[in-house]
Coordinates of C-alpha atoms and ligand atoms in Angstrom, one line a residue:
Chain M
X23 CA 0.1 0.1 0.2
X24 CA 1.6 3.6 -0.7
X25 CA 0.7 6.4 1.3
X26 CA 0.8 10.5 0.8
X27 CA 0.3 12.0 3.9
X28 CA -0.8 15.8 3.2
X29 CA 1.3 17.9 6.1
X30 CA 0.3 21.7 6.6
X31 CA 2.5 23.6 8.1
X32 CA 1.2 26.1 10.2
X33 CA 2.0 27.6 13.7
X34 CA 2.2 26.4 17.5
X35 CA -1.2 26.7 18.6
X36 CA -0.2 29.4 21.3
X37 CA 1.2 31.8 18.1
X38 CA 0.8 35.4 19.1
X39 CA -0.9 36.6 15.7
X40 CA -0.4 39.5 14.0
X41 CA -0.4 41.0 10.0
X42 CA 1.7 43.1 8.4
X43 CA 2.1 44.8 5.0
X44 CA -1.4 47.2 5.8
X45 CA -2.3 43.6 7.7
X46 CA -2.6 41.1 3.5
X47 CA 0.3 39.3 5.3
X48 CA 0.5 36.9 8.5
X49 CA 3.3 37.8 9.8
X50 CA 5.4 35.1 10.3
X51 CA 7.9 37.1 12.7
X52 CA 8.6 35.4 15.5
X53 CA 6.4 32.2 14.6
X54 CA 7.5 29.0 15.8
X55 CA 5.9 26.5 12.9
X56 CA 4.7 22.7 13.0
X57 CA 3.2 19.8 12.0
X58 CA -0.7 20.8 11.7
X59 CA -2.1 17.9 15.5
X60 CA -4.4 16.9 13.0
X61 CA -2.2 15.7 10.2
X62 CA 0.1 14.5 13.2
X63 CA -2.4 11.6 14.2
X64 CA -2.7 11.6 9.9
X65 CA 1.3 10.1 9.6
X66 CA 1.4 8.7 13.6
X67 CA -0.9 6.4 11.8
X68 CA 0.9 5.9 8.3
X69 CA 3.4 4.8 10.5
X70 CA 1.5 1.8 11.7
X71 CA 0.4 1.1 8.4
X72 CA 4.3 0.8 7.8
X73 CA 5.8 -0.9 10.8
X74 CA 2.6 -3.7 10.4
X75 CA 1.7 -4.3 6.9
X76 CA 4.3 -2.6 5.0
X77 CA 2.9 0.3 3.9
X78 CA 5.2 2.8 2.4
X79 CA 4.3 6.6 3.5
X80 CA 5.5 9.9 1.5
X81 CA 4.8 13.1 3.0
X82 CA 3.5 16.2 1.4
X83 CA 3.7 20.2 1.8
X84 CA 2.3 22.7 -1.0
X85 CA 4.6 25.4 -0.5
X86 CA 8.1 27.6 -0.5
X87 CA 11.0 26.1 0.9
X88 CA 10.2 27.5 4.5
X89 CA 8.6 24.0 4.7
X90 CA 11.2 22.5 4.6
X91 CA 11.8 22.0 7.9
X92 CA 8.5 20.1 9.3
X93 CA 9.5 18.1 5.9
X94 CA 12.3 17.1 7.9
X95 CA 10.2 17.1 11.0
X96 CA 8.0 13.9 9.2
X97 CA 10.5 12.3 7.9
X98 CA 12.6 12.2 11.1
X99 CA 9.6 10.5 12.5
X100 CA 9.5 8.0 9.8
X101 CA 8.5 8.9 6.9
X102 CA 10.2 7.2 3.5
X103 CA 10.3 10.6 1.2
X104 CA 8.8 13.5 1.3
X105 CA 8.0 16.2 -1.5
X106 CA 7.0 19.8 -1.9
X107 CA 5.3 22.0 -4.0
X108 CA 7.2 24.4 -4.8
X109 CA 4.8 27.4 -4.9
X110 CA 3.3 29.6 -2.3
X111 CA -0.6 27.3 -1.6
X112 CA -3.3 30.1 -2.1
X113 CA -5.9 28.9 -1.1
X114 CA -7.3 25.5 -1.0
X115 CA -9.0 25.0 -4.1
X116 CA -5.6 25.3 -5.8
X117 CA -3.4 23.1 -3.2
X118 CA -5.9 20.5 -3.5
X119 CA -5.0 20.4 -8.1
X120 CA -1.0 20.3 -6.8
X121 CA -1.7 17.3 -4.7
X122 CA -4.3 15.6 -6.7
X123 CA -0.9 15.7 -9.9
X124 CA 0.9 14.6 -6.7
X125 CA -0.9 11.8 -6.3
X126 CA -2.1 10.7 -9.4
X127 CA 2.2 10.7 -10.9
X128 CA 3.1 8.5 -7.5
X129 CA -0.2 5.9 -8.0
X130 CA -1.5 6.7 -3.6
X131 CA -3.7 4.3 -2.7
X132 CA -4.3 5.6 0.6
X133 CA -4.1 9.7 1.4
X134 CA -4.5 10.6 4.9
X135 CA -5.0 14.3 5.8
X136 CA -6.2 16.9 8.4
X137 CA -9.7 18.1 9.4
X138 CA -8.4 21.0 8.5
X139 CA -5.7 23.6 9.4
X140 CA -5.7 25.8 11.9
X141 CA -3.9 28.5 10.4
X142 CA -6.8 29.5 8.0
X143 CA -9.3 26.6 9.0
X144 CA -10.0 26.4 5.5
X145 CA -11.7 22.5 5.6
X146 CA -11.3 22.6 2.6
X147 CA -7.8 20.5 0.5
X148 CA -9.0 16.7 1.5
X149 CA -13.3 17.4 0.3
X150 CA -11.6 18.9 -2.1
X151 CA -9.5 16.4 -3.4
X152 CA -10.8 13.3 -2.6
X153 CA -14.0 15.3 -5.3
X154 CA -10.4 15.8 -7.9
X155 CA -9.4 12.3 -7.9
X156 CA -13.7 10.7 -7.5
X157 CA -12.0 9.3 -4.4
X158 CA -13.7 8.1 -1.9
X159 CA -14.1 10.6 1.4
X160 CA -14.5 9.4 5.6
X161 CA -14.5 12.7 6.8
X162 CA -13.3 13.5 10.9
X163 CA -11.9 10.2 11.6
X164 CA -10.9 8.3 14.3
X165 CA -10.1 5.6 13.7
X166 CA -8.7 4.1 9.7
X167 CA -8.1 -0.2 9.8
X168 CA -6.9 -1.3 6.0
X169 CA -7.5 -4.9 4.8
X170 CA -6.5 -5.2 0.8
X171 CA -8.5 -3.4 -0.7
X172 CA -11.3 -2.6 1.6
X173 CA -11.6 -0.2 4.8
X174 CA -13.9 0.4 8.0
X175 CA -13.8 3.5 9.2
X176 CA -14.8 5.5 12.2
X177 CA -15.9 8.5 12.2
X178 CA -17.4 11.6 15.2
X179 CA -20.3 12.4 14.5
X180 CA -22.6 15.2 15.9
X181 CA -23.6 13.3 19.3
X182 CA -21.8 10.1 18.9
X183 CA -20.2 8.4 16.4
X184 CA -20.4 6.4 12.6
X185 CA -18.7 3.1 12.2
X186 CA -17.9 2.4 8.1
X187 CA -17.1 0.6 6.0
X188 CA -15.0 1.7 1.9
X189 CA -12.9 1.3 -0.4
X190 CA -9.4 2.2 -1.5
X191 CA -8.8 4.7 -3.0
X192 CA -9.6 6.7 -0.5
X193 CA -8.9 10.6 1.5
X194 CA -9.2 11.2 4.6
X195 CA -9.8 14.1 7.0
X196 CA -8.2 12.8 9.9
X197 CA -8.5 13.8 13.8
X198 CA -7.2 12.5 17.5
X199 CA -8.1 9.7 17.6
X200 CA -6.7 8.3 14.8
X201 CA -3.6 7.7 17.5
X202 CA -4.2 8.7 20.7
X203 CA -2.1 11.5 21.9
X204 CA 0.5 9.7 24.3
X205 CA 1.4 7.8 20.8
X206 CA 2.4 10.5 19.4
X207 CA 6.4 10.5 17.9
X208 CA 8.6 12.8 19.0
X209 CA 12.2 13.0 16.6
X210 CA 14.8 11.5 18.5
X211 CA 17.9 11.4 17.6
X212 CA 19.2 8.4 15.3
X213 CA 15.4 9.3 13.0
X214 CA 16.6 13.2 12.9
X215 CA 19.7 11.9 12.1
X216 CA 17.9 9.1 9.7
X217 CA 15.5 12.2 8.0
X218 CA 18.5 13.7 6.7
X219 CA 19.7 10.8 4.3
X220 CA 16.1 10.4 2.8
X221 CA 14.4 12.5 -0.8
X222 CA 13.0 15.7 -0.5
X223 CA 11.7 16.1 -3.4
X224 CA 11.2 19.6 -4.4
X225 CA 8.0 19.1 -7.6
X226 CA 7.6 22.6 -10.1
X227 CA 3.6 23.7 -9.3
X228 CA 1.3 22.4 -11.8
X229 CA -0.7 25.4 -14.1
X230 CA -3.5 25.5 -10.6
X231 CA -5.3 28.4 -10.1
X232 CA -6.6 29.9 -6.7
X233 CA -10.9 30.1 -6.3
X234 CA -10.3 32.9 -4.2
X235 CA -8.1 35.5 -2.4
X236 CA -7.2 37.1 0.4
X237 CA -7.7 40.8 0.3
X238 CA -7.3 41.4 4.3
X239 CA -6.9 41.0 8.2
X240 CA -8.4 42.7 10.2
X241 CA -8.7 41.4 14.0
X242 CA -11.3 41.3 16.7
X243 CA -12.3 44.6 18.5
X244 CA -10.7 44.2 21.9
X245 CA -13.7 42.8 23.9
X246 CA -14.8 44.8 27.4
X247 CA -13.5 43.5 30.6
X248 CA -15.4 40.9 32.2
X249 CA -17.8 42.0 34.5
X250 CA -17.5 39.7 37.7
X251 CA -20.3 38.8 40.1
X252 CA -19.4 38.1 43.4
X253 CA -19.5 34.3 45.0
X254 CA -22.3 35.0 47.5
X255 CA -24.4 36.5 44.6
X256 CA -25.4 34.1 41.7
X257 CA -28.7 35.5 41.2
X258 CA -27.4 38.4 40.1
X259 CA -26.4 36.4 37.2
X260 CA -29.3 35.2 36.4
X261 CA -30.6 38.5 36.6
X262 CA -27.5 39.7 34.0
X263 CA -27.5 36.7 31.4
X264 CA -31.6 37.4 31.2
X265 CA -31.7 40.7 31.4
X266 CA -28.3 43.1 30.0
X267 CA -27.1 39.3 27.6
X268 CA -30.5 37.6 26.8
X269 CA -29.4 34.9 26.3
X270 CA -31.4 32.2 28.9
Chain L
X7 CA -29.8 33.1 -11.7
X8 CA -31.6 31.9 -8.1
X9 CA -28.6 31.6 -4.5
X10 CA -29.2 28.3 -3.7
X11 CA -28.9 27.2 0.3
X12 CA -29.4 23.7 1.5
X13 CA -31.7 24.1 3.7
X14 CA -31.3 20.8 6.7
X15 CA -33.7 19.2 8.4
X16 CA -33.3 16.0 10.6
X17 CA -36.1 13.7 11.1
X18 CA -38.2 16.0 8.2
X19 CA -38.3 19.2 10.7
X20 CA -35.4 22.0 9.9
X21 CA -32.4 22.5 12.0
X22 CA -32.2 26.0 13.9
X23 CA -29.6 25.9 10.7
X24 CA -31.0 25.8 8.2
X25 CA -33.6 29.0 8.9
X26 CA -30.2 30.9 9.6
X27 CA -28.8 30.3 6.0
X28 CA -32.1 30.7 4.5
X29 CA -32.0 34.6 6.3
X30 CA -28.7 35.0 4.7
X31 CA -29.2 33.2 1.6
X32 CA -31.9 36.3 1.2
X33 CA -29.4 39.1 2.5
X34 CA -27.4 37.4 -0.4
X35 CA -30.0 37.5 -3.1
X36 CA -31.4 41.0 -2.3
X37 CA -27.7 42.3 -2.9
X38 CA -27.8 40.6 -6.1
X39 CA -30.8 41.2 -6.7
X40 CA -33.2 38.0 -7.9
X41 CA -34.3 35.1 -5.8
X42 CA -33.6 32.5 -2.8
X43 CA -34.6 28.7 -4.4
X44 CA -33.9 26.5 -1.5
X45 CA -33.0 23.1 -1.6
X46 CA -33.7 20.3 1.0
X47 CA -34.6 15.8 1.4
X48 CA -36.9 14.4 2.9
X49 CA -38.2 17.7 4.3
X50 CA -42.4 17.1 6.1
X51 CA -43.8 20.0 6.0
X52 CA -41.4 23.3 3.9
X53 CA -43.5 25.8 4.4
X54 CA -41.3 27.7 7.4
X55 CA -39.1 28.8 5.0
X56 CA -42.1 31.1 3.8
X57 CA -41.0 33.5 6.5
X58 CA -37.5 33.2 6.2
X59 CA -37.8 34.8 2.0
X60 CA -37.6 31.7 0.6
X61 CA -39.3 32.5 -3.4
X62 CA -39.2 28.5 -4.4
X63 CA -37.9 25.5 -2.8
X64 CA -36.4 22.3 -4.4
X65 CA -37.8 18.3 -2.3
X66 CA -35.6 16.0 -2.5
X67 CA -37.7 12.4 -1.5
X68 CA -35.5 9.3 -2.2
X69 CA -35.4 7.0 -0.1
X70 CA -31.3 6.3 -0.8
X71 CA -30.8 9.8 0.8
X72 CA -33.0 8.8 3.6
X73 CA -29.5 9.4 5.5
X74 CA -26.8 11.5 5.1
X75 CA -24.2 10.6 2.0
X76 CA -21.8 13.8 2.3
X77 CA -20.9 12.8 -2.0
X78 CA -25.0 12.0 -3.0
X79 CA -25.9 15.4 -1.7
X80 CA -23.2 17.1 -2.6
X81 CA -23.9 15.8 -6.6
X82 CA -28.2 16.8 -5.9
X83 CA -27.2 20.1 -4.5
X84 CA -24.8 20.4 -7.6
X85 CA -27.3 19.0 -10.4
X86 CA -30.6 21.0 -9.0
X87 CA -26.9 24.8 -9.2
X88 CA -27.0 24.0 -12.8
X89 CA -31.4 23.0 -12.8
X90 CA -31.9 27.4 -10.8
X91 CA -28.8 28.0 -13.0
X92 CA -27.9 29.1 -9.5
X93 CA -24.4 31.6 -9.3
X94 CA -23.6 31.7 -5.6
X95 CA -24.0 28.0 -3.1
X96 CA -25.0 28.6 0.4
X97 CA -24.2 25.6 2.5
X98 CA -23.7 26.4 6.2
X99 CA -21.6 24.9 8.5
X100 CA -22.6 22.0 10.7
X101 CA -20.4 19.2 10.5
X102 CA -22.8 17.6 7.5
X103 CA -22.2 20.0 5.5
X104 CA -18.5 20.9 6.8
X105 CA -18.1 17.4 4.7
X106 CA -20.2 17.6 1.2
X107 CA -19.3 21.4 0.8
X108 CA -14.9 20.9 -0.3
X109 CA -16.8 17.8 -2.6
X110 CA -19.3 20.1 -3.3
X111 CA -16.9 22.7 -4.7
X112 CA -15.2 20.3 -7.3
X113 CA -18.6 19.6 -8.5
X114 CA -19.8 23.3 -8.9
X115 CA -15.8 24.0 -10.1
X116 CA -16.6 26.6 -7.6
X117 CA -14.6 29.0 -5.3
X118 CA -15.2 28.5 -1.3
X119 CA -14.8 30.3 1.6
X120 CA -15.7 28.5 5.0
X121 CA -16.7 30.2 8.1
X122 CA -18.1 32.7 6.3
X123 CA -19.3 35.6 9.1
X124 CA -21.3 38.4 7.8
X125 CA -23.1 38.8 4.8
X126 CA -20.8 39.5 1.2
X127 CA -19.5 43.4 2.0
X128 CA -19.9 43.2 -2.2
X129 CA -21.2 41.1 -4.4
X130 CA -19.0 42.3 -7.2
X131 CA -16.5 40.9 -6.5
X132 CA -18.1 38.5 -4.8
X133 CA -16.1 39.1 -1.1
X134 CA -16.7 37.6 2.2
X135 CA -15.6 37.9 6.4
X136 CA -14.5 34.9 7.5
X137 CA -12.8 32.8 10.7
X138 CA -9.1 32.3 10.9
X139 CA -6.2 31.4 12.9
X140 CA -9.0 29.7 14.9
X141 CA -10.8 32.0 15.7
X142 CA -8.4 35.2 16.4
X143 CA -8.6 37.2 13.6
X144 CA -10.8 37.2 10.7
X145 CA -10.3 37.0 6.5
X146 CA -12.0 39.1 3.7
X147 CA -12.1 36.9 1.2
X148 CA -12.8 37.3 -2.5
X149 CA -14.4 34.3 -4.3
X150 CA -13.5 34.8 -9.0
X151 CA -15.2 32.2 -9.5
X152 CA -18.0 32.7 -11.9
X153 CA -19.9 29.9 -9.6
X154 CA -19.9 31.0 -6.1
X155 CA -20.2 28.4 -2.6
X156 CA -19.9 29.7 0.7
X157 CA -20.5 28.2 4.0
X158 CA -22.5 29.8 7.2
X159 CA -21.0 30.0 10.5
X160 CA -23.3 29.2 13.3
X161 CA -24.6 32.4 15.6
X162 CA -22.6 34.2 13.2
X163 CA -25.0 35.9 11.4
X164 CA -28.5 35.0 12.7
X165 CA -32.6 34.5 12.3
X166 CA -33.4 37.3 10.3
X167 CA -37.3 36.8 9.1
X168 CA -38.4 38.2 6.0
X169 CA -42.1 36.6 5.0
X170 CA -42.4 35.5 0.9
X171 CA -44.3 32.4 -1.0
X172 CA -42.0 29.6 -1.2
X173 CA -44.0 27.5 -3.9
X174 CA -42.8 23.7 -3.0
X175 CA -42.1 21.9 -6.5
X176 CA -40.3 18.1 -6.2
X177 CA -37.2 17.2 -7.9
X178 CA -36.0 14.1 -8.7
X179 CA -32.0 14.1 -9.1
X180 CA -30.5 11.2 -10.9
X181 CA -28.2 9.6 -7.6
X182 CA -24.5 8.2 -7.6
X183 CA -23.4 5.2 -5.8
X184 CA -21.9 5.4 -2.2
X185 CA -18.3 4.8 -1.6
X186 CA -18.7 5.6 1.9
X187 CA -21.3 2.6 3.9
X188 CA -22.7 3.8 7.1
X189 CA -22.7 0.4 9.4
X190 CA -23.6 1.7 12.8
X191 CA -24.3 4.8 14.7
X192 CA -22.8 5.2 18.3
X193 CA -24.8 7.8 19.3
X194 CA -26.7 9.1 22.4
X195 CA -29.8 9.4 21.6
X196 CA -32.2 12.8 23.9
X197 CA -29.9 14.5 24.6
X198 CA -28.5 17.9 23.6
X199 CA -25.1 17.7 20.9
X200 CA -23.2 20.2 21.3
X201 CA -23.2 21.2 17.7
X202 CA -27.0 22.1 17.6
X203 CA -27.3 23.7 21.5
X204 CA -27.5 26.9 22.3
X205 CA -25.7 27.1 25.8
X206 CA -23.1 24.3 26.4
X207 CA -21.9 23.9 30.4
X208 CA -18.0 22.4 30.3
X209 CA -16.2 21.4 33.4
X210 CA -12.4 21.6 33.5
X211 CA -9.9 19.6 35.5
X212 CA -11.1 21.9 38.5
X213 CA -14.1 19.8 38.8
X214 CA -11.5 16.9 40.6
X215 CA -13.2 13.6 39.8
X216 CA -15.8 12.4 37.2
X217 CA -18.9 11.8 40.6
X218 CA -18.3 15.4 40.4
X219 CA -20.4 15.8 37.2
X220 CA -23.5 15.0 38.5
X221 CA -23.6 18.5 39.4
X222 CA -22.8 19.8 35.2
X223 CA -25.7 18.4 33.9
X224 CA -28.2 18.9 36.7
X225 CA -27.4 22.9 35.1
X226 CA -26.8 21.5 31.4
X227 CA -30.4 20.3 32.3
X228 CA -31.8 23.4 34.1
X229 CA -30.8 25.4 30.9
X230 CA -31.6 23.0 28.3
X231 CA -27.8 22.6 27.0
X232 CA -25.3 20.0 26.4
X233 CA -22.5 19.3 28.0
X234 CA -18.7 19.6 26.7
X235 CA -15.4 19.2 28.8
X236 CA -11.8 20.4 28.9
X237 CA -9.0 18.1 26.5
X238 CA -7.6 16.5 29.7
X239 CA -10.8 15.3 31.6
X240 CA -11.2 13.9 28.4
X241 CA -8.0 12.3 28.0
X242 CA -8.3 10.9 31.8
X243 CA -11.5 9.6 30.1
X244 CA -14.1 11.7 33.3
X245 CA -16.1 12.2 30.0
X246 CA -16.7 10.6 26.4
X247 CA -14.5 12.2 24.2
X248 CA -18.0 12.9 21.9
X249 CA -17.1 16.1 24.7
X250 CA -14.2 17.2 24.1
X251 CA -14.1 21.3 22.9
X252 CA -11.7 22.8 22.0
X253 CA -8.4 24.3 18.7
X254 CA -8.6 20.2 18.6
X255 CA -12.0 18.6 20.2
X256 CA -15.1 20.2 18.0
X257 CA -15.8 23.1 17.5
X258 CA -18.8 25.2 19.9
X259 CA -20.3 28.4 18.9
X260 CA -23.5 28.6 20.8
X261 CA -25.2 31.5 22.7
X262 CA -23.7 30.9 26.5
X263 CA -20.8 29.5 27.6
X264 CA -20.4 28.3 30.9
X265 CA -16.5 26.9 31.6
X266 CA -16.6 25.1 35.0
X267 CA -12.9 24.5 36.5
X268 CA -11.4 25.1 33.3
X269 CA -8.6 27.4 33.2
X270 CA -9.0 28.7 29.7
X271 CA -5.8 27.5 28.0
X272 CA -5.5 29.4 23.9
X273 CA -6.4 26.0 22.3
X274 CA -9.3 25.9 24.7
X275 CA -10.5 29.3 23.3
X276 CA -9.8 28.1 20.6
X277 CA -12.3 26.5 19.4
X278 CA -15.2 28.0 21.9
X279 CA -14.2 31.7 21.1
X280 CA -17.3 32.0 18.8
X281 CA -19.7 31.9 21.6
X282 CA -21.5 34.4 22.2
X283 CA -21.4 35.1 25.9
X284 CA -18.9 34.0 27.5
X285 CA -19.3 33.2 31.9
X286 CA -15.9 31.7 34.1
X287 CA -16.0 29.6 37.2
X288 CA -12.9 29.3 39.1
X289 CA -11.1 29.7 41.7
X290 CA -8.6 31.5 40.6
X291 CA -9.2 34.7 40.0
X292 CA -5.5 34.5 37.6
X293 CA -7.3 32.4 35.5
X294 CA -6.7 33.3 31.7
X295 CA -10.4 32.9 31.1
X296 CA -11.4 35.9 33.0
X297 CA -9.7 38.2 30.2
X298 CA -11.1 35.8 27.7
X299 CA -15.4 35.8 29.4
X300 CA -17.7 37.5 29.4
X301 CA -18.9 36.7 33.0
X302 CA -17.6 35.4 35.5
X303 CA -17.8 33.4 39.2
X304 CA -14.5 33.9 41.4
X305 CA -15.2 30.9 43.0
X306 CA -15.6 26.8 44.4
X307 CA -17.6 26.0 41.6
X308 CA -18.9 22.6 44.3
X309 CA -20.5 25.6 46.6
X310 CA -21.0 28.3 43.4
X311 CA -23.4 25.7 40.5
X312 CA -25.3 24.3 43.5
X313 CA -26.5 27.8 44.1
X314 CA -27.2 28.6 40.3
X315 CA -28.7 26.2 39.6
X316 CA -31.7 26.9 42.4
X317 CA -31.4 30.3 41.1
X318 CA -31.9 29.3 37.5
X319 CA -34.6 25.8 38.8
X320 CA -36.4 29.4 40.4
X321 CA -35.7 32.0 37.7
X322 CA -37.3 28.8 34.7
X323 CA -40.0 29.1 37.5
X324 CA -41.1 32.0 36.8
X325 CA -41.3 32.2 33.7
Ligands
FAD424 C1 -1.5 21.0 20.6 C2 -1.4 21.2 21.6 C3 -3.6 21.5 21.6 C4 -5.1 21.0 22.3 N1 -5.9 21.1 22.5 C5 -6.6 21.7 23.0 C6 -8.3 21.8 23.2 O1 -8.6 21.3 22.1 N2 -9.5 21.6 24.0 C7 -8.8 21.6 26.1 O2 -9.3 21.8 26.0 N3 -7.5 21.9 25.9 C8 -6.6 21.9 24.3 N4 -5.2 21.7 25.0 C9 -4.7 21.3 26.1 C10 -4.8 23.0 27.3 O3 -3.6 23.3 26.5 C11 -5.1 22.7 28.2 O4 -3.8 22.2 29.5 C12 -6.5 22.2 29.2 O5 -6.9 23.1 28.2 C13 -6.1 22.7 30.5 O6 -7.9 22.4 30.8 P1 -8.5 22.1 31.9 O7 -8.8 23.8 32.5 O8 -9.5 22.1 31.6 O9 -7.6 22.7 33.5 P2 -6.7 22.9 33.9 O10 -5.4 23.9 33.0 O11 -6.3 22.0 35.0 O12 -7.5 24.3 36.1 C14 -8.1 23.6 36.3 C15 -8.8 25.2 36.9 O13 -9.6 24.4 37.1 C16 -9.3 25.8 38.8 N5 -10.4 25.1 39.7 C17 -9.4 23.5 40.1 N6 -10.9 23.7 41.6 C18 -11.4 23.9 41.6 C19 -13.0 24.6 42.4 N7 -12.6 23.5 43.1 N8 -13.6 25.0 41.7 C20 -14.0 26.3 40.5 N9 -12.7 26.6 39.5 C21 -10.6 25.0 40.1 C22 -8.4 26.2 38.6 O14 -7.9 27.3 39.3 C23 -7.8 25.8 37.3 O15 -7.6 27.4 36.5 C24 -4.4 21.3 24.0 C25 -3.2 21.6 24.2 C26 -1.7 21.7 22.7 C27 -0.1 21.6 23.6
AMP425 N1 0.2 23.4 1.8 C1 -0.9 22.3 1.8 N2 -0.2 21.2 1.7 C2 -0.2 19.2 2.0 N3 -1.1 19.5 2.7 C3 -2.2 20.6 3.1 C4 -1.8 21.7 2.9 N4 -2.9 22.3 3.3 C5 -3.5 22.2 3.8 N5 -3.2 20.8 4.2 C6 -4.0 19.7 4.3 O1 -5.4 19.6 4.3 C7 -5.6 19.2 6.0 C8 -7.0 20.7 5.9 O2 -6.9 21.9 5.3 P1 -7.8 22.6 5.2 O3 -8.6 22.4 3.8 O4 -6.6 23.9 4.5 O5 -8.1 23.7 6.6 C9 -4.2 20.2 6.4 O6 -4.3 19.3 8.1 C10 -4.0 19.1 5.9 O7 -3.1 18.1 5.5

């Protein structure tokens, strides 16, 4: 089985979010970038398929040279090879088209992506990729098993979970549950050394237009200070929620 | 040229988000000088949409589409868009819509903006405001493609009544084969889900152990709320994973979010920020949640929550 894990390179969850160039660009100054958390779960599940079922695992990112340390980290965790499609990611549609080309050329059976990236929160790429490939698609995937070309997966739904069966080729939008957090791997010294020898292929992009464009960023209006209610006067909170906030 | 909106129903009845996206579609249609067509699946009575500005309803009654399947629903919505020659298609941000929308974007060859919080600032070019960076910022996005797909955030636009007289029409599309078969569903029934709830009551590690959730459930009960929890609480197995909210858990966009014994870590706040009104109950006045909340009580949950339940019961009895 050939697995491709899509890796989005995102600011660490605790990053301060600021913008430059007249609020048109994200300010990367002092920001640490990481593997998108949802992709980390997917990558770790892919390692299981590699170790237990002999799958090969490649990782891919659509982005500039600055994303290579993130891909190297994925290699250090255990991926066999990495691919970077050398273009600035502008929107979900454009990224999905680039990825579709990589999947078709590489003959991958299973594509593991994350349900959403924590930067633009699009939640677009995995479904669009499945649509372009006419592959089956399972979103919010919290468990995945493969036997031959048959897949059994669970997905999170409102208020519970759903078990589904499907077949390869398959794209998933994965999240926590694919593996547990305690199973996530931190690259060790040996992994980091080995990663240096592994291939990181840079591919030139295909001609693919973005369908949307980011015009400007805005920060939310600063919020008013919290209104404190005395612990001995809980009734006051009920009044405020009813009369002022009008939510009960 | 009608604006097409997908109005979701459950067991034959419209969900509240359906009325919200219909309200949104009406605002877009007014800006563009056109009408609103809604598409809905297996809904018993579609007349409710006449209160929200819908001019025409395409009702799909098809046993193959009785249960949700993302690819089939996306394909049928795309057929409806073609039939109506719609240039703008609108869906909600429910879990089902998040599943089908990217597939629909491909079927429509449409640029897609998700998590949209306001009516378009202009329709030519078509520019919308969406949340980004886990609600820490907004992004103005222009969709340049001929057909445009918009997913509206829950509770961001609200319900706007507009009376119209919606004509209903049966729509019998072709249904593609479904490659993903549902084998079983494991769902707590009769409970308000986090996704649908107007009010969410959430507990954190400050509650010390699973045996103390009785008062959280009682508070939720009084308010008709869903229960939720912070990540460590579900990691410790005190509560099911389906209750975990935050950046790596479920997103919450309720009208009211009550956080009890939750410190307010940035990853927790990232997932609940979209809630309108936030209340925190915490012993530590320095807990970061107080900086993100609208109302707060510095106090011990084990004293405050029972009192709050009692006062709310009295309040509800008066209503
Ligand atoms: C990549 C990443 C992703 C994450 N994703 C999430 C996520 O999605 N959701 C999430 O919740 N967390 C997430 N976290 C974890 C997050 O950083 C915090 O560790 C977590 O939210 C803390 O949970 P808590 O507030 O319940 O516990 P604590 O931080 O232990 O806080 C407990 C609070 O209870 C208060 N307290 C104690 N006793 C009482 C009492 N008797 N009455 C009232 N208050 C009391 C304390 O003052 C304290 O503020 C993530 C972390 C990382 C690194
Ligand atoms: N530039 C990118 N390169 C590779 N994979 C990506 C990229 N952007 C998004 N993805 C994948 O798509 C998932 C969802 O991203 P998004 O649609 O941006 O929310 C991510 O978790 C990744 O798996």
